[in-house]
CSV table of C-alpha atoms in Angstrom, one decimal:
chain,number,residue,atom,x,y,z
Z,22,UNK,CA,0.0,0.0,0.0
Z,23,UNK,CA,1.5,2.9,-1.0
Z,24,UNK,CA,2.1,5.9,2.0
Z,25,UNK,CA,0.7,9.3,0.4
Z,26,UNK,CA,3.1,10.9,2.8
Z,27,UNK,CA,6.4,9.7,1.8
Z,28,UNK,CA,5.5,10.0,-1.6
Z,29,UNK,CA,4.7,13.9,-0.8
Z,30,UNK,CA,8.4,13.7,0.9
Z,31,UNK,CA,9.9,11.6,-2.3
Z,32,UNK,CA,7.9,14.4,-4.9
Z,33,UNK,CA,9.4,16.7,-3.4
Z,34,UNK,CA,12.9,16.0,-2.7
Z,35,UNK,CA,13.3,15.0,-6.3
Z,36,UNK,CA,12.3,18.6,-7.5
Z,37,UNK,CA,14.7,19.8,-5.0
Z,38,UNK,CA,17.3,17.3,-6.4
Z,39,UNK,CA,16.9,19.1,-9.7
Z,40,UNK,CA,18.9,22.5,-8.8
Z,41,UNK,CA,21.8,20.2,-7.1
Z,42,UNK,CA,22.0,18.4,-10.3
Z,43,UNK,CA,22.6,21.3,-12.3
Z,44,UNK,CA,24.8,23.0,-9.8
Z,45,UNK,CA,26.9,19.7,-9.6
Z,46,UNK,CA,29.1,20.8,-13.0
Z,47,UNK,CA,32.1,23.8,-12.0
Z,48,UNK,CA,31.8,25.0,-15.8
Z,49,UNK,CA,27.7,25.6,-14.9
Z,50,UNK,CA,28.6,27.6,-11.6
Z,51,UNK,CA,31.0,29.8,-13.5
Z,52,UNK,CA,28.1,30.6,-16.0
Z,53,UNK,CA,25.8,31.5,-13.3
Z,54,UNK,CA,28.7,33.6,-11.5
Z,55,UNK,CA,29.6,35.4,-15.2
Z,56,UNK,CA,25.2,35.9,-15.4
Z,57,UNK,CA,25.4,37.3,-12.0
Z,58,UNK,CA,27.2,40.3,-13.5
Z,59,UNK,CA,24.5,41.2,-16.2
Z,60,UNK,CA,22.8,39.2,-19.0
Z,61,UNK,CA,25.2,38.1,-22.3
Z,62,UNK,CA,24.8,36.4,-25.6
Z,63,UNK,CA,25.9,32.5,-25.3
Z,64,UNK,CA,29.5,33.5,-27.5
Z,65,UNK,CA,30.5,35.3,-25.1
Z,66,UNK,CA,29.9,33.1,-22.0
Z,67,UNK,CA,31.9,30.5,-24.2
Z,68,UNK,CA,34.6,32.9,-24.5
Z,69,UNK,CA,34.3,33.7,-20.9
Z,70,UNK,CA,34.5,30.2,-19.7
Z,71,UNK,CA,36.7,28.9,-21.8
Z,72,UNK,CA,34.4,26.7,-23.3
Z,73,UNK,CA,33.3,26.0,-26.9
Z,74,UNK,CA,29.8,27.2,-28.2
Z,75,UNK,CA,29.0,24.0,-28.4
Z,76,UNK,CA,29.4,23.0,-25.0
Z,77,UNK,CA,28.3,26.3,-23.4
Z,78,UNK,CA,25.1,25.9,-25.3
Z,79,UNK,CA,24.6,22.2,-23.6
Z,80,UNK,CA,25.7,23.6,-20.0
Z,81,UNK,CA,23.2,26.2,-20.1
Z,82,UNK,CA,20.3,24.5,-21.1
Z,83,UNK,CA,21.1,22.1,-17.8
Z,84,UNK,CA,20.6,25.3,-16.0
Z,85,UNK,CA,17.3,26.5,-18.0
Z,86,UNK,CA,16.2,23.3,-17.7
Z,87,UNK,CA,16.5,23.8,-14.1
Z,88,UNK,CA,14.6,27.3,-14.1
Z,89,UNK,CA,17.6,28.8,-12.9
Z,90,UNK,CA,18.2,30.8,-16.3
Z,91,UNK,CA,16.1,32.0,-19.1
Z,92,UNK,CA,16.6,32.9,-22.9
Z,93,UNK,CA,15.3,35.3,-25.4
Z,94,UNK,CA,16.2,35.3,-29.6
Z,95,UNK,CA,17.3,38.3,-30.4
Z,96,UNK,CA,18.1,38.2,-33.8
Z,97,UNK,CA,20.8,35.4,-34.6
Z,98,UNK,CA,22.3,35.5,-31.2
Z,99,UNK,CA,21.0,33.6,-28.0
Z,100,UNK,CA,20.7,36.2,-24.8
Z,101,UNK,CA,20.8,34.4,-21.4
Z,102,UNK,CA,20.0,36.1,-18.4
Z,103,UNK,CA,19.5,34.6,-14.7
Z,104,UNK,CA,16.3,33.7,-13.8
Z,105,UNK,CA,16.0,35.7,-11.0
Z,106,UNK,CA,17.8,37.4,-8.4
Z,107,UNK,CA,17.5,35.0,-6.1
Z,108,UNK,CA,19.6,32.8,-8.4
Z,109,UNK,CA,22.8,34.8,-7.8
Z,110,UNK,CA,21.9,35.1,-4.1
Z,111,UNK,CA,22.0,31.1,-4.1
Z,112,UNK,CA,25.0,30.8,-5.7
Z,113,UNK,CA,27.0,33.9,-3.7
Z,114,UNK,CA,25.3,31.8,-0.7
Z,115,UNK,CA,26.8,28.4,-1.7
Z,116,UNK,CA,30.0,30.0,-2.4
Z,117,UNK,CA,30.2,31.7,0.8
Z,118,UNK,CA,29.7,28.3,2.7
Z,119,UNK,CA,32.4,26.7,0.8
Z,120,UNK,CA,34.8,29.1,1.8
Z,121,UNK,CA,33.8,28.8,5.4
Z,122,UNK,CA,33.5,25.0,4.9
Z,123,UNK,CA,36.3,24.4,2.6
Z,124,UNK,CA,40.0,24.7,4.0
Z,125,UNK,CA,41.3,24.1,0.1
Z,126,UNK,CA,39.3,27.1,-1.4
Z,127,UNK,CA,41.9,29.4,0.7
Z,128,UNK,CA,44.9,27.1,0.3
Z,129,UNK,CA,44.2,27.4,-3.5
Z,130,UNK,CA,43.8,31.3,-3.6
Z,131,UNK,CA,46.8,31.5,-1.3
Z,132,UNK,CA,49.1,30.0,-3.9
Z,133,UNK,CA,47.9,32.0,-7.0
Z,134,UNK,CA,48.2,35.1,-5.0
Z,135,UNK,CA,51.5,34.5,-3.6
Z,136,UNK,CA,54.9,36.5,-4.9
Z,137,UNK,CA,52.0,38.9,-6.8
Z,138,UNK,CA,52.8,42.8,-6.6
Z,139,UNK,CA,49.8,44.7,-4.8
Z,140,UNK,CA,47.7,41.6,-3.2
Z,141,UNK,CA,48.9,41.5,0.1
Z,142,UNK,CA,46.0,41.9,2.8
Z,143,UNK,CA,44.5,45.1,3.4
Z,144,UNK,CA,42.2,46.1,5.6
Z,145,UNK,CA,38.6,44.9,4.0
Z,146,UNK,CA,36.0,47.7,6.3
Z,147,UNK,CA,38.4,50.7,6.2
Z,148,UNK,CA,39.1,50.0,2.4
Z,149,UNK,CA,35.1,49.5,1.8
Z,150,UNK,CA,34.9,52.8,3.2
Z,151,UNK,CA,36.8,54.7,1.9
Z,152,UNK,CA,34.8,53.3,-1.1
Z,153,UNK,CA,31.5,54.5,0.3
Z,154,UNK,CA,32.8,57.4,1.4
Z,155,UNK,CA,34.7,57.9,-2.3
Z,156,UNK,CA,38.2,58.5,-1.0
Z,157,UNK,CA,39.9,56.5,-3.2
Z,158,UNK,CA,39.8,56.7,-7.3
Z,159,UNK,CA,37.3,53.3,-7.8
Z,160,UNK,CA,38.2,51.8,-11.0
Z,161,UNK,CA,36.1,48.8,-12.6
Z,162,UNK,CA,37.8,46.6,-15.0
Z,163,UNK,CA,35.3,44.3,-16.1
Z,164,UNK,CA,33.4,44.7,-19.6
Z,165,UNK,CA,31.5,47.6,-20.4
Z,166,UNK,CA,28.4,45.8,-20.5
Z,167,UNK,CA,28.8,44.5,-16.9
Z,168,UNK,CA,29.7,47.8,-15.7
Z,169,UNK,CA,26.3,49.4,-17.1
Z,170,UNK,CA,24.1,46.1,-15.7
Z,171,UNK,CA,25.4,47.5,-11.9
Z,172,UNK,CA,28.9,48.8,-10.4
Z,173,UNK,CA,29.7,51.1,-7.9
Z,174,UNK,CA,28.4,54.7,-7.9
Z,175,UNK,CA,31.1,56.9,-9.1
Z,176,UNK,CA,33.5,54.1,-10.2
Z,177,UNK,CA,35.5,55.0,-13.9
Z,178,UNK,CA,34.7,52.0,-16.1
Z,179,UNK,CA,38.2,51.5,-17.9
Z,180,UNK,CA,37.6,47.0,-19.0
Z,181,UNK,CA,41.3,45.5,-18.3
Z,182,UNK,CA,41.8,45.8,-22.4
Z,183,UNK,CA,41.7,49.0,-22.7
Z,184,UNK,CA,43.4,49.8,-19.4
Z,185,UNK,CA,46.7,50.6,-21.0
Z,186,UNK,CA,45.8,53.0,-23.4
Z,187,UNK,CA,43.7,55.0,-20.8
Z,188,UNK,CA,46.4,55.2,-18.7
Z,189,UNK,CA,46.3,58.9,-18.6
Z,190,UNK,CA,42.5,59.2,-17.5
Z,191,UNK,CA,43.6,57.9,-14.2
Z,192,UNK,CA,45.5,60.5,-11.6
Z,193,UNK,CA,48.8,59.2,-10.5
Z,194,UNK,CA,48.7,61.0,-7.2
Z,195,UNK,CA,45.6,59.2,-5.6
Z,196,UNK,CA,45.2,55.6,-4.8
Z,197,UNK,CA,42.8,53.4,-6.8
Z,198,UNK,CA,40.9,50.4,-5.7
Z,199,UNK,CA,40.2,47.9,-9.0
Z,200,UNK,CA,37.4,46.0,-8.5
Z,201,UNK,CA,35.8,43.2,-11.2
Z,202,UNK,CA,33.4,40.6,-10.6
Z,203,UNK,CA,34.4,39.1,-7.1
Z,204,UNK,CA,37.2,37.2,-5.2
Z,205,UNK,CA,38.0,34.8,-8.1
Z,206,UNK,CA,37.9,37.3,-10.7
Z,207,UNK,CA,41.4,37.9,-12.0
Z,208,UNK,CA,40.7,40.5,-14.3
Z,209,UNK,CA,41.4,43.6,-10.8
Z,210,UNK,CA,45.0,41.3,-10.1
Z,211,UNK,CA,46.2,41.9,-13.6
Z,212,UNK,CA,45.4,45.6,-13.3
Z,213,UNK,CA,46.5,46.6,-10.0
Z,214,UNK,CA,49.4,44.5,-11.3
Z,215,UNK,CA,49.7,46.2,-14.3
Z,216,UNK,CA,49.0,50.0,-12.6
Z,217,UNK,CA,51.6,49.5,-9.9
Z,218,UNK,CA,54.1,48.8,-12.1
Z,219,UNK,CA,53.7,51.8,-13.5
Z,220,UNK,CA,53.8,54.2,-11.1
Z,221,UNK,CA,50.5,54.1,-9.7
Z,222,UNK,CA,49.1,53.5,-6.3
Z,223,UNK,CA,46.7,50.7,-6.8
Z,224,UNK,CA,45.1,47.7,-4.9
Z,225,UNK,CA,42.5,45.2,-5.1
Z,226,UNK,CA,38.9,45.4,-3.8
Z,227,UNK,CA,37.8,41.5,-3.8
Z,228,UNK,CA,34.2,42.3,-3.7
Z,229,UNK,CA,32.2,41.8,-6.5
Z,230,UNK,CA,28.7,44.0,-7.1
Z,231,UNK,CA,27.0,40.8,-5.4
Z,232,UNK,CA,29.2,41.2,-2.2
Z,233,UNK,CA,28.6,44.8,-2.2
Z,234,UNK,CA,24.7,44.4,-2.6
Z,235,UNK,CA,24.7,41.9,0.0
Z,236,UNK,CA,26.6,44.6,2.3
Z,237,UNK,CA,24.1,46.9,1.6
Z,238,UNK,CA,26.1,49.0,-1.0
Z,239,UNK,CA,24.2,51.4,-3.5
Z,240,UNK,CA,24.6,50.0,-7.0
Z,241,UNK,CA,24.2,52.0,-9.9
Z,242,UNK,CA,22.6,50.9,-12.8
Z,243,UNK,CA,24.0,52.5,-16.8
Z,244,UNK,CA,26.4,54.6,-18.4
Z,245,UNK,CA,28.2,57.8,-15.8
Z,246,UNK,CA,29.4,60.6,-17.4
């Protein structure tokens, strides 16, 4: 005889099963971390990612299968966008708990960061404020169509390409904070990289706009003059 309540419980579970099963793949979470930052046509996730278009196109219809993204034609291209917000507050949530859980995650970013120029430790609050406050030149080096779906008010929007021939836009006698899309972004450690060894005063704000919305940051949304 069947038991209408564990098959509520077993109907259920499976649904939940569904999101685990598309979170399970590391090339799907990057996707979902590069959507967080703004919607983007599938060529340039693959480009992104590292992935053909091929297989970007079969990783992200695991995750729209999984109501996590959604698609819209628009022309001959394929535009994917996140689902929701909630979707990027998951996966900022999951990734949170594996840095808390995960002794490896720091032992990995450790070692990529060590012997770099500009990535020791600085103080996270007094940096975020100065932010807030804008008392430090805020520069954002991801892609011009990620800085116009959200970044910080005020920031200059200068994507890591272009950086050195718009060398001169930035002032050499105040310190800038690089930002991109978060603590695993490595577009900010190439430029405060590339910055310092030219003179300039630069570090590295590991925050992404997630982070900063999380912390209850203003985000602006388009083009600054």
């Amino acid at each position: 005889m069947k038991n209408p309540n564990r098959e509520f419980k077993d109907a259920i579970y499976e649904q939940f099963s569904r999101i685990g099963k598309a979170v399970s793949s590391p090339r799907r979470l990057e996707l979902l971390d590069l959507l967080c930052q703004g919607p983007r046509i599938v060529e340039i996730l693959a480009k992104e990612s590292g992935l053909t278009l091929a297989n970007a196109s079969q990783h992200l219809q695991v995750l729209r299968a999984a109501r996590l993204v959604e698609a819209d034609k628009e022309g001959l291209y394929v535009n994917y966008r996140l689902a929701d917000q909630a979707v990027c507050e998951f996966f900022r949530a999951m990734r949170v708990l594996a840095e808390s859980r995960l002794a490896e995650v720091q032992q990995i970013k450790r070692r990529f960061l060590e012997g770099r120029e500009g990535m020791e430790p600085v103080n996270r609050d007094l940096l975020l404020e100065l932010v807030r406050e804008g008392g430090v030149i805020v520069l954002d080096v991801r892609p011009a169509e990620e800085y116009n779906a959200g970044h910080i008010p005020g920031a200059i929007s200068i994507p890591l390409k272009e950086l050195l021939l718009r060398l001169s836009d930035l002032p050499r006698d105040q310190e800038i904070v690089a930002y991109c899309r978060g603590p695993y972004c490595v577009l900010s450690i190439q430029a405060v990289e590339m910055l310092r060894s030219r003179g300039y005063q630069a570090v590295r704000l590991e925050e992404g706009i997630q982070d900063l919305r999380a912390l209850g940051f203003p985000i602006a949304v388009g083009k600054e003059a």
